[in-house]
Amino acid sequence: MIPSVLPTYNRAPMTFVKGEGSWLIEADGRRFLDLGAGIAVNALGHANPALVAALTDQAGKLWHTSNLYQIPQQQALADKLVAATFADTVFFTNSGTEACELAVKMVRKHFHDAGQTDRTDIIAFEGSFHGRSAAGIAAAGSEKMTKGFGPLLPGFKHVAWADHEGLRAAIDENTAAILIEPVQGEGGIRPLPDQCLKGLRDLCDEHGMLLILDEVQCGVGRTGKLFAHEWAGIEPDIMMVAKGIGGGFPLGAVLATENAASAMVAGTHGSTYGGNPLACAVGCAVMDIVAEPAFLADVNRKAGLFRQKLEGLVASHPSVFEGVRGAGLMLGLQCKALNADVVSAGYDALVATVPAADNVVRLLPPLNITDDEIAEAVTRLEAAATQLERAAESART
Ligand SMILES: *Cc1c(COP(=O)(O)O)cnc(C)c1O
């Protein structure tokens, strides 16, 4: 008999009942150090006092009105995002997937209204992840995500990661945009080198194409800049944001330049819940903390500390780990052991991590994780590695 919850997830056998900062407390009382942060969502940890205050204060006043009316919290968050980024305008969604849907619609409408109606194609990259909607899976294009769900939304071409020749060859008169994650998340924490992002910007300018960045996972302070593309010194035309921006409350956004967005006039797009007062009150509280230069500087300092300790971990457990990669506090342990086994040995050592493609274990801690917690995280990862080494040894003898 089918379970009452549609069984589309492979869940680990833990039930967390409370969160405190970087810690998750299991129903049986065990305390797990949370290096997953709800997949880069709980950017300021669990039950952050500033976010709890913003949410509960708004909860006592007004939850939802729909976008039939003015929403001051939405206006305030849009103003903060516009002030802090390349963007001139923002549309709010409830998730990253919905941000992808709008990014695709925005590109098509931009060229349609410019009289270039055949210009509908978007080039995306192998190993990417943009959500699970029709546009999202067509954009990612992988067999794993699309099999059985055809016919797929047309208008996407796929190029291998780092295949410069393939990319140039894929561009033709119908190409409207390039869509890419500055750091691939699900794809295995693969950062795009700064010069490649610059190259993509140049290529888009050369061909009159729009550059869409998916910063759903790598944005909102995760890499030590407010948004990851800032490291390359370039600006996109359209950017998808979600995960960290709500600090745990469902919230997403599409940020865009006036040029890219100008065809999206009244009636062209909408959302019942998008930009609701609760989500935006929390989003404002997140931005007030994360966008502070001192906060981002501390993310960079802690990222350096964490990475250095992880290099040591890799060096002392060469049969389990192969290397460390990533940017800021978006780190990946490339594994020699099966990444799923590393994640599960981590559970035994009371540390929560997230698997990704390419046999990587993702470390996406709250951005306000403390130095002591970073040291404790590495101690627990050591314990997990030792457990795997012992298991491998006893299997040999
Ligand atoms: C998680 C993610 C999405 C999808 O976001 P949802 O909120 O799950 O819909 C899209 N793009 C990237 C890069 C992501 O990591």
PDB file of C-alpha atoms in Angstrom, residues 62 97 120 129 147 171 212 251 253-254 273 280 306 311 313:
ATOM      1  CA  LEU A  62      -1.245  40.164   9.498  1.00  0.00           C
ATOM      2  CA  THR A  97      11.592  26.550  -8.551  1.00  0.00           C
ATOM      3  CA  THR A 120      13.476  31.639 -27.141  1.00  0.00           C
ATOM      4  CA  PHE A 129      19.847  21.985 -10.793  1.00  0.00           C
ATOM      5  CA  LYS A 147      12.968  10.441 -17.439  1.00  0.00           C
ATOM      6  CA  ILE A 171      24.838  29.675 -29.649  1.00  0.00           C
ATOM      7  CA  ILE A 212      20.591  34.385 -15.795  1.00  0.00           C
ATOM      8  CA  LEU A 251      10.708  32.735   0.232  1.00  0.00           C
ATOM      9  CA  ALA A 253      12.821  36.047  -5.569  1.00  0.00           C
ATOM     10  CA  VAL A 254      13.756  36.975  -9.098  1.00  0.00           C
ATOM     11  CA  TYR A 273       1.399  33.797  -1.702  1.00  0.00           C
ATOM     12  CA  CYS A 280       9.004  39.375   3.720  1.00  0.00           C
ATOM     13  CA  PHE A 306      36.868  25.457   8.200  1.00  0.00           C
ATOM     14  CA  GLU A 311      42.236  19.872   4.320  1.00  0.00           C
ATOM     15  CA  LEU A 313      40.875  15.855   7.715  1.00  0.00           C
TER      16      LEU A 313
END
